[in-house]
Coordinates of C-alpha atoms in Angstrom, one line a residue:
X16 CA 4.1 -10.4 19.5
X17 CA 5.3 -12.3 16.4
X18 CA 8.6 -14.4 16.4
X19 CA 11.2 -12.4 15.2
X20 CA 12.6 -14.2 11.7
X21 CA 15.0 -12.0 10.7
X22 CA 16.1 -9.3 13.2
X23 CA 18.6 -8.0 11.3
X24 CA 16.0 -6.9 8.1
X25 CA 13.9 -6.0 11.1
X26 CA 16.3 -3.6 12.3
X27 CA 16.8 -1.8 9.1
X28 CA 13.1 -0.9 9.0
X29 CA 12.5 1.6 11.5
X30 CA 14.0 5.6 11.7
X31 CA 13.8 5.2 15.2
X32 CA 12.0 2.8 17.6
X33 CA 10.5 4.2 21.0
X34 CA 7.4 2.4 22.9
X35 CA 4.3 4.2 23.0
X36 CA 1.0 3.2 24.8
X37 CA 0.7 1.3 27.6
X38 CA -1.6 -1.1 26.4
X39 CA -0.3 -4.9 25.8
X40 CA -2.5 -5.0 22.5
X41 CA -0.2 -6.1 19.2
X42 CA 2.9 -4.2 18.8
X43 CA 2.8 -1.5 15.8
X44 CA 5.1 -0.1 13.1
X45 CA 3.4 3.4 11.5
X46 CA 5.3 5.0 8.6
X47 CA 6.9 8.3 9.7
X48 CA 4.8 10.6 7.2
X49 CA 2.0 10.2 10.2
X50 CA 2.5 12.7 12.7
X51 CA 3.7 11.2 16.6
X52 CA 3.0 14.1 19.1
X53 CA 6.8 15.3 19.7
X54 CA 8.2 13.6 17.1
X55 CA 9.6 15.2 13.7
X56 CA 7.5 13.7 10.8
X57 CA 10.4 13.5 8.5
X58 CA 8.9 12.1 5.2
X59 CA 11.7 10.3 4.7
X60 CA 13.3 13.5 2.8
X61 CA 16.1 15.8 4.0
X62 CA 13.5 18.8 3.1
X63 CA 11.3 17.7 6.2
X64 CA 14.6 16.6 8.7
X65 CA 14.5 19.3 10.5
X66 CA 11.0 20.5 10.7
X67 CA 9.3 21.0 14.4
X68 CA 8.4 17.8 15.9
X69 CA 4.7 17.4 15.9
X70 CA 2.2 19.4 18.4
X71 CA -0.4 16.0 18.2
X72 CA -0.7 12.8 17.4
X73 CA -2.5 11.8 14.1
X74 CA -6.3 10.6 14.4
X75 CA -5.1 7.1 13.3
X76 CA -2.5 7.5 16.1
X77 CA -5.1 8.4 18.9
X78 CA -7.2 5.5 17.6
X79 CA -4.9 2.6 17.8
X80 CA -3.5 3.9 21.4
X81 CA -7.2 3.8 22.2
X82 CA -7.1 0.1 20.8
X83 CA -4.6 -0.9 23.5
X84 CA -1.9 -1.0 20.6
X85 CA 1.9 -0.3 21.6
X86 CA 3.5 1.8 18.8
X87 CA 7.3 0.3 18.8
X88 CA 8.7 2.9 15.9
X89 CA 8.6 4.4 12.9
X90 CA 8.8 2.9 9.8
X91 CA 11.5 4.1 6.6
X92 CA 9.6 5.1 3.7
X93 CA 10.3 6.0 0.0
X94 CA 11.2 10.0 0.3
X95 CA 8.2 12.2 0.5
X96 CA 6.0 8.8 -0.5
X97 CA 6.7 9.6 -4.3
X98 CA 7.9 6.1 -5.5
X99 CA 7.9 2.8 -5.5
X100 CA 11.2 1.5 -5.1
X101 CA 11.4 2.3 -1.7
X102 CA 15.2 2.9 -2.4
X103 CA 16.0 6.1 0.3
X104 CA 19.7 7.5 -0.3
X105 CA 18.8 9.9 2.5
X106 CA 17.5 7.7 5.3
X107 CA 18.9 4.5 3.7
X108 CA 16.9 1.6 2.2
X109 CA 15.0 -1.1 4.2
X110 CA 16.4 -4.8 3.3
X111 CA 13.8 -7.1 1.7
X112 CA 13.5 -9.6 4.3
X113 CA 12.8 -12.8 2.2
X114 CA 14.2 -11.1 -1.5
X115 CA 17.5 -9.2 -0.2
X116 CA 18.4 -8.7 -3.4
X117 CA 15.1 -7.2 -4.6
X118 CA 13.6 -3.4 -4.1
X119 CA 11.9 -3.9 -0.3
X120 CA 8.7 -1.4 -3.1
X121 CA 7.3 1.3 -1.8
X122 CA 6.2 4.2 -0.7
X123 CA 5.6 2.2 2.7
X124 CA 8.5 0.3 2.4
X125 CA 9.7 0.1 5.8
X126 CA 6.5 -0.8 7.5
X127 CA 5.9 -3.4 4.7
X128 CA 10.0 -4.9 6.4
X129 CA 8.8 -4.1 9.7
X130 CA 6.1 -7.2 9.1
X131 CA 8.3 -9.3 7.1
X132 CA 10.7 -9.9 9.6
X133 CA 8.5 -10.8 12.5
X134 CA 10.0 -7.3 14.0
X135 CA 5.7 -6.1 15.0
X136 CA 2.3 -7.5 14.3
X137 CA 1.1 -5.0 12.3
X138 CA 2.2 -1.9 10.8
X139 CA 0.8 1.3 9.4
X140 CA 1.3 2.6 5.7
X141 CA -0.4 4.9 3.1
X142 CA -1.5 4.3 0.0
X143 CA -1.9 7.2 -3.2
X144 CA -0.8 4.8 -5.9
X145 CA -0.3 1.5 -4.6
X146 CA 2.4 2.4 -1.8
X147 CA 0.6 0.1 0.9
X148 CA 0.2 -3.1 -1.8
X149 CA 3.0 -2.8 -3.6
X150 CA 5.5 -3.4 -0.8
X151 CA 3.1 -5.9 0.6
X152 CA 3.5 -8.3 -2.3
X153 CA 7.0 -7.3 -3.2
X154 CA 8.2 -8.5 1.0
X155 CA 5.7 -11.3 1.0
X156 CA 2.7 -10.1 3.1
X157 CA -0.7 -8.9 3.1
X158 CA -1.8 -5.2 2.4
X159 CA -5.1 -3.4 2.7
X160 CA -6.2 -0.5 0.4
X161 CA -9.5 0.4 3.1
X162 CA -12.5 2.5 0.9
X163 CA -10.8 5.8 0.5
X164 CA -11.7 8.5 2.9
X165 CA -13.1 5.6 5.6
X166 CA -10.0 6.2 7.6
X167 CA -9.4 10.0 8.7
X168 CA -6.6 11.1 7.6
X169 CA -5.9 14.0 9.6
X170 CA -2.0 14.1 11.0
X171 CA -1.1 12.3 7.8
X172 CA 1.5 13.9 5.0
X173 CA 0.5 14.9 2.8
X174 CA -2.5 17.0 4.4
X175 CA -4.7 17.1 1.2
X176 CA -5.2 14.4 -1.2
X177 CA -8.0 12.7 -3.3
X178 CA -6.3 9.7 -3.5
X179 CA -4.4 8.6 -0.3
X180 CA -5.5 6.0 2.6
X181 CA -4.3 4.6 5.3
X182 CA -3.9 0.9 5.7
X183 CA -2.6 -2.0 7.4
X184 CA 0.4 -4.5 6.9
X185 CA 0.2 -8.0 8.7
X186 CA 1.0 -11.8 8.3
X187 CA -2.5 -12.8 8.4
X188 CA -6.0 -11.9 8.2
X189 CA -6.5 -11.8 11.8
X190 CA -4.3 -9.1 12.5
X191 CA -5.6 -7.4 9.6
X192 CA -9.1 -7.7 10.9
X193 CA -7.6 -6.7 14.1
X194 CA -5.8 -3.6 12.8
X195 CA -8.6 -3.0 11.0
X196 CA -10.8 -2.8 13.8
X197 CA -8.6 -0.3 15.9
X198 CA -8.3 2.1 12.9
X199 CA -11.3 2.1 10.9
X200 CA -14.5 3.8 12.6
X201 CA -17.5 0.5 12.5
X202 CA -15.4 -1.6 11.3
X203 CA -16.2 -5.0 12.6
X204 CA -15.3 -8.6 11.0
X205 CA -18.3 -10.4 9.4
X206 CA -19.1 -13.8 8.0
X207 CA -19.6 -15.0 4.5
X208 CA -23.0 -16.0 3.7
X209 CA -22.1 -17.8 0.6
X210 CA -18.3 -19.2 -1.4
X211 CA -17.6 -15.5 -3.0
X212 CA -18.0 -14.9 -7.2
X213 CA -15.0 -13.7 -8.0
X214 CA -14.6 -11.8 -11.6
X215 CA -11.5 -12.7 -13.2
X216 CA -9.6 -9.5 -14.7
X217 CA -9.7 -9.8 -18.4
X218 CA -5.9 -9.3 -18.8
X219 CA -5.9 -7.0 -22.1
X220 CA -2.3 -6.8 -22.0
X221 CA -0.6 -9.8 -20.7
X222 CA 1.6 -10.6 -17.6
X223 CA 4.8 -12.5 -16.9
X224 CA 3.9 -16.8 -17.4
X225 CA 4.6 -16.9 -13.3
X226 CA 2.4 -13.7 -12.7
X227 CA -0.4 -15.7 -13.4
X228 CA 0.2 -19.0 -10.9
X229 CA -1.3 -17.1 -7.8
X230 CA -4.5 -17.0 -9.9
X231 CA -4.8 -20.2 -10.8
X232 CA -4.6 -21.4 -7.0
X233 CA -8.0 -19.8 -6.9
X234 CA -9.0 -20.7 -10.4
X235 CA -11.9 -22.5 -8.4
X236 CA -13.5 -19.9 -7.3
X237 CA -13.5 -17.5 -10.1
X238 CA -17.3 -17.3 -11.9
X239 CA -16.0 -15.6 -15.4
X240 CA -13.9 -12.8 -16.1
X241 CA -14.3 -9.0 -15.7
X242 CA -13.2 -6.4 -18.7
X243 CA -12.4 -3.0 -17.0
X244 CA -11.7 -1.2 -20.1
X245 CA -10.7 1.7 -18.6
X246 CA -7.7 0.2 -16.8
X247 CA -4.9 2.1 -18.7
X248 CA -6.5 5.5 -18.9
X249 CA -7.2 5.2 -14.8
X250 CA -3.8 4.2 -14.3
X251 CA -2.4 7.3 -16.3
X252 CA -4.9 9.2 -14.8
X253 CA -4.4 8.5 -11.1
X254 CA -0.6 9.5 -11.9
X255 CA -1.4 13.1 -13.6
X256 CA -3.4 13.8 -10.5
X257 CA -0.9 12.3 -7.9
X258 CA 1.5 14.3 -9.7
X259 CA -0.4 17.3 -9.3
X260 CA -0.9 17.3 -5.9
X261 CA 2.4 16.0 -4.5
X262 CA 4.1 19.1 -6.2
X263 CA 0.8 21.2 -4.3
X264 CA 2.0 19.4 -1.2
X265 CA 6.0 20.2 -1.8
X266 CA 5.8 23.7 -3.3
X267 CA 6.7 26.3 -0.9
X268 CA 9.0 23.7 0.1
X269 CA 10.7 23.2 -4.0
X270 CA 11.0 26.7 -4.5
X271 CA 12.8 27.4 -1.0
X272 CA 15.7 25.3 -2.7
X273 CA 14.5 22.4 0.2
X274 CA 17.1 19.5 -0.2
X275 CA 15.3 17.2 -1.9
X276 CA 17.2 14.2 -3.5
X277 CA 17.7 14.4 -7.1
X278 CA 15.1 12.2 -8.5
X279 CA 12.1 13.5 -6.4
X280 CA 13.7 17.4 -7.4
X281 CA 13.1 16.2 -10.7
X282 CA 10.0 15.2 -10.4
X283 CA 8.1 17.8 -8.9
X284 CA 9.9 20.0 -10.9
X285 CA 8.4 17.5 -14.1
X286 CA 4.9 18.3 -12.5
X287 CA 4.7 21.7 -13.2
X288 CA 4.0 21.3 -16.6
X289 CA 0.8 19.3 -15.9
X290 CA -1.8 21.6 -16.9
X291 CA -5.6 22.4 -15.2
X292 CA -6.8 20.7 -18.6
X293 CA -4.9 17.5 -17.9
X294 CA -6.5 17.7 -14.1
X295 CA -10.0 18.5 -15.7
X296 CA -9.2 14.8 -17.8
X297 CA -8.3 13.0 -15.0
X298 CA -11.0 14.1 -13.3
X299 CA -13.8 12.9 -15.8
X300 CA -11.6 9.6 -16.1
X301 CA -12.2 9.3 -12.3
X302 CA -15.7 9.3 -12.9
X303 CA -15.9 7.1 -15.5
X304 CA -13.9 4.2 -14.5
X305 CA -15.3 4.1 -11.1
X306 CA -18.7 4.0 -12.9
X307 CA -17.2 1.2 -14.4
X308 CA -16.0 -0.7 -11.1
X309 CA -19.1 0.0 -9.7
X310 CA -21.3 -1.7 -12.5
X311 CA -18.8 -4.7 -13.1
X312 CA -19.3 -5.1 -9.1
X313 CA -23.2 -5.5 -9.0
X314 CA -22.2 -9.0 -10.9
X315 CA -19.6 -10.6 -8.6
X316 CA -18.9 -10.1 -5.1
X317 CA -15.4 -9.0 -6.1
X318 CA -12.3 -8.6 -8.6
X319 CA -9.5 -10.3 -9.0
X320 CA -6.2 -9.4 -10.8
X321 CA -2.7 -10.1 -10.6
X322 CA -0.5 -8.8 -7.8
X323 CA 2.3 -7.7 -10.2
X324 CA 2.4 -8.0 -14.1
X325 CA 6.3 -9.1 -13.8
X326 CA 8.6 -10.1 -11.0
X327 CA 9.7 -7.0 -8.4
X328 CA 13.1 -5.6 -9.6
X329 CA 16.9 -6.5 -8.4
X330 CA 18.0 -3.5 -6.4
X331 CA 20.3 -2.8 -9.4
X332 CA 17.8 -2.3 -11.8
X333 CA 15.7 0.4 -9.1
X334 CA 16.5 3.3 -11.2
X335 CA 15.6 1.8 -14.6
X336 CA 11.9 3.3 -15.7
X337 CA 10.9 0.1 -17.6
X338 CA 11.2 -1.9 -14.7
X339 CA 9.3 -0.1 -12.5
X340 CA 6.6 1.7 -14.0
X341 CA 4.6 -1.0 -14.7
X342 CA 4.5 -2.0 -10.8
X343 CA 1.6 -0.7 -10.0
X344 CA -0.4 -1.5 -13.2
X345 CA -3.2 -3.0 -11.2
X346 CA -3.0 -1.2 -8.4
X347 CA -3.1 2.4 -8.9
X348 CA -6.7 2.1 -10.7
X349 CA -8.3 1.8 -7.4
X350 CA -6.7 4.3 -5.8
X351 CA -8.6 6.7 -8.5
X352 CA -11.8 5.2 -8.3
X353 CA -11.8 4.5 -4.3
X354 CA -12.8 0.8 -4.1
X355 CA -11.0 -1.4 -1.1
X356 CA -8.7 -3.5 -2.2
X357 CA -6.1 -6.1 -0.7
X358 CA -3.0 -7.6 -1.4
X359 CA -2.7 -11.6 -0.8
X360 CA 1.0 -12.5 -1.4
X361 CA 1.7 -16.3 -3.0
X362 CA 5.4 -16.8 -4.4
X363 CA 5.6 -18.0 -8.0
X364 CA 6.7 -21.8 -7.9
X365 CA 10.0 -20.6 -8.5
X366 CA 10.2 -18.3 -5.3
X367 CA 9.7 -15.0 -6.8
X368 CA 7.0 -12.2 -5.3
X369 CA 3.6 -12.9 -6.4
X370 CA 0.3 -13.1 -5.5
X371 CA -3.2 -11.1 -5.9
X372 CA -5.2 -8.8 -5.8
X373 CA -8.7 -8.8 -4.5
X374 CA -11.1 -5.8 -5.1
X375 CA -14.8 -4.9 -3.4
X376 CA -17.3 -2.9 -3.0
X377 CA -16.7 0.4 -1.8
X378 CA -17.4 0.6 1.7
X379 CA -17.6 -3.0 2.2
X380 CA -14.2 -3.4 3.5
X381 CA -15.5 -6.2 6.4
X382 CA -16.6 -8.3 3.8
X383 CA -13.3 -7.6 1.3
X384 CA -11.8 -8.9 4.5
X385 CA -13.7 -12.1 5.1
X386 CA -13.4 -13.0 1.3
X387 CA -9.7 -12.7 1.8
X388 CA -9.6 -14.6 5.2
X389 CA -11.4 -17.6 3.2
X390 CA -8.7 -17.6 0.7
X391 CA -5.8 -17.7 3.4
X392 CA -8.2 -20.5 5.4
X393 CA -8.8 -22.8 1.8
X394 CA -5.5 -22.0 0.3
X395 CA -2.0 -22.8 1.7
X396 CA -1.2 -21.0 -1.7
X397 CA -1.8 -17.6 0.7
X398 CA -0.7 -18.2 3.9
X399 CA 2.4 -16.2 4.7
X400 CA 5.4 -18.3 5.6
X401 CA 8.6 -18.2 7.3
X402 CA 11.7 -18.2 5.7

């Protein structure tokens, strides 16, 4: 198991810890909107407190007991996995580990803690709209978007989306690889055959000076730049349809009078008004920009963007729109067109949350994962460090 850096942080992670499996594989946070047989999967929300605990375990669950894994607890998360703050006035909010005084992100904010502070080896998230890569880069550790629909999903909140995979949190790419392995049906690591051509994301609207640092470490290895010109329609897109079917997921519950906290309340009750029009939109922007992905693909073996377009916010700027919309302006793309993509964290040289992106082919997850392990190999700029 890792070194514990900062047990306290560590603690604040969890909802409740437990050890399950009696393997003495790597020890494992899973975010608690993934069903544990006999365990209530409360969502992080007061609406799902007290729901029956669950009949089964989730598939992913099964899979890693399988591995050998030992599942030590489960992880706080941004209520109902509809934000990226991770800020939870219900269940409280996980402390940032190595930014205390920034937003820990979300939605998988607590498993993203749970790795931060030494407190597992891996953990378990989702990820609809950026909610495993977004906390990965905003606590300072690597996150995997897999190929959507590579991972079952079955046991996971909520029950139906077009959007939403599962993914791993860890401190390097061997425990990716390793998590990776357990959770992923054929997945096995491979070897590079050649130094990877990575396309450059034409930046069409421009990022924070220090945004940009993490991709000059690898200026190197870049071999031109990639337009995506798509980018801002996929991104508003992706958020029509996650809105869509979050308030699908929440309904019965919404109109029951479920206590949801305010903010959520208010924004299911926003997604009503998104019309079968709007969905029909989205829907031919899905096919489009993935077309787009797809063809800018064939000409490098993968894409690289910035992690964030500005620093993570202070805690006392969580609730302010500006700040945090624009958090997941190069990650929720790939949620609506389904490529694998993962988060390599490298503070800026003045110590805030940075790092990048790195984009494949779909279903070539193994070899998103080598290219990434070469980075962290070549580049100190990548390795995660203690603190």
């Amino acid at each position: 198991m890792t070194t514990l850096s900062d047990p306290k942080a560590g603690d604040t992670a969890f909802v409740s810890t437990f050890s399950l499996g009696a393997g003495d594989g790597p020890t494992v946070a899973v975010k608690d909107c993934i069903d544990i047989a006999g365990m209530v999967t409360r969502c992080g929300s007061a609406a799902y407190a007290d729901f029956a605990p669950a009949a089964q375990h989730a598939a992913v669950i099964e899979r890693l007991l399988s591995a050998g894994c030992r599942i030590v607890g489960k992880a706080r998360m941004h209520e109902i996995a509809y934000g990226m703050t991770g800020v939870n006035a219900f269940e409280g909010t996980p402390v940032n580990p190595r930014w205390r005084d920034r937003i820990p992100g979300g939605s998988s904010s607590g498993s993203a803690v749970a790795v931060a502070a030494g407190a597992v080896d891996f953990a378990i998230g989702t990820d609809t709209g950026g909610s495993v890569r977004q906390p990965a880069i905003c606590c300072g550790v690597i996150g995997l978007k897999p190929t959507f629909g590579s991972i079952d999903r079955t046991g996971a909140l909520p029950a139906e989306s077009s959007l939403d995979c599962i993914g791993p949190f860890a401190r390097d790419m061997t425990m990716i690889e390793r998590a990776m392995t357990a959770i992923a049906p054929g997945f096995a690591p491979v070897a590079l055959d050649h130094a990877p051509r990575l396309g450059k994301l034409n930046l069409e609207v421009g990022i924070a000076p220090e945004m940009g640092e993490a991709l000059d470490a690898i200026a190197d290895a870049t071999a031109g730049t990639v337009t995506l010109s798509g980018m801002d329609d996929a991104f508003k897109a992706a958020m029509t349809i996650i809105a869509r079917e979050t308030l699908a997921a929440n309904l019965a519950l919404l109109d029951a009078g479920a206590p949801f906290g305010d903010d959520i309340k208010a924004r299911l009750e926003g997604a009503r008004a998104v019309s079968d029009a709007q969905l029909e939109a989205a829907e031919a922007v899905r096919r489009t920009f993935t077309a787009e992905v797809d063809a800018a693909l064939e000409t490098v073996d993968a894409i690289v963007t910035p992690a964030l377009p500005s620093p993570s916010p202070l805690l006392s700027d969580a609730h302010d729109p500006n700040k945090v919309l624009p958090l997941t302006r190069f990650l929720r793309p790939f949620n609506l067109s389904g490529h694998p993509a993962i988060i390599l964290p490298a503070p800026t040289s003045g110590g805030l949350p940075s790092g990048v992106q790195i984009i494949a082919r779909r279903g070539e997850d193994a070899r998103l994962c080598a290219i990434a392990r070469r980075f962290c190999q070549t580049h100190s700029t990548f390795q995660v460090k203690d603190y």
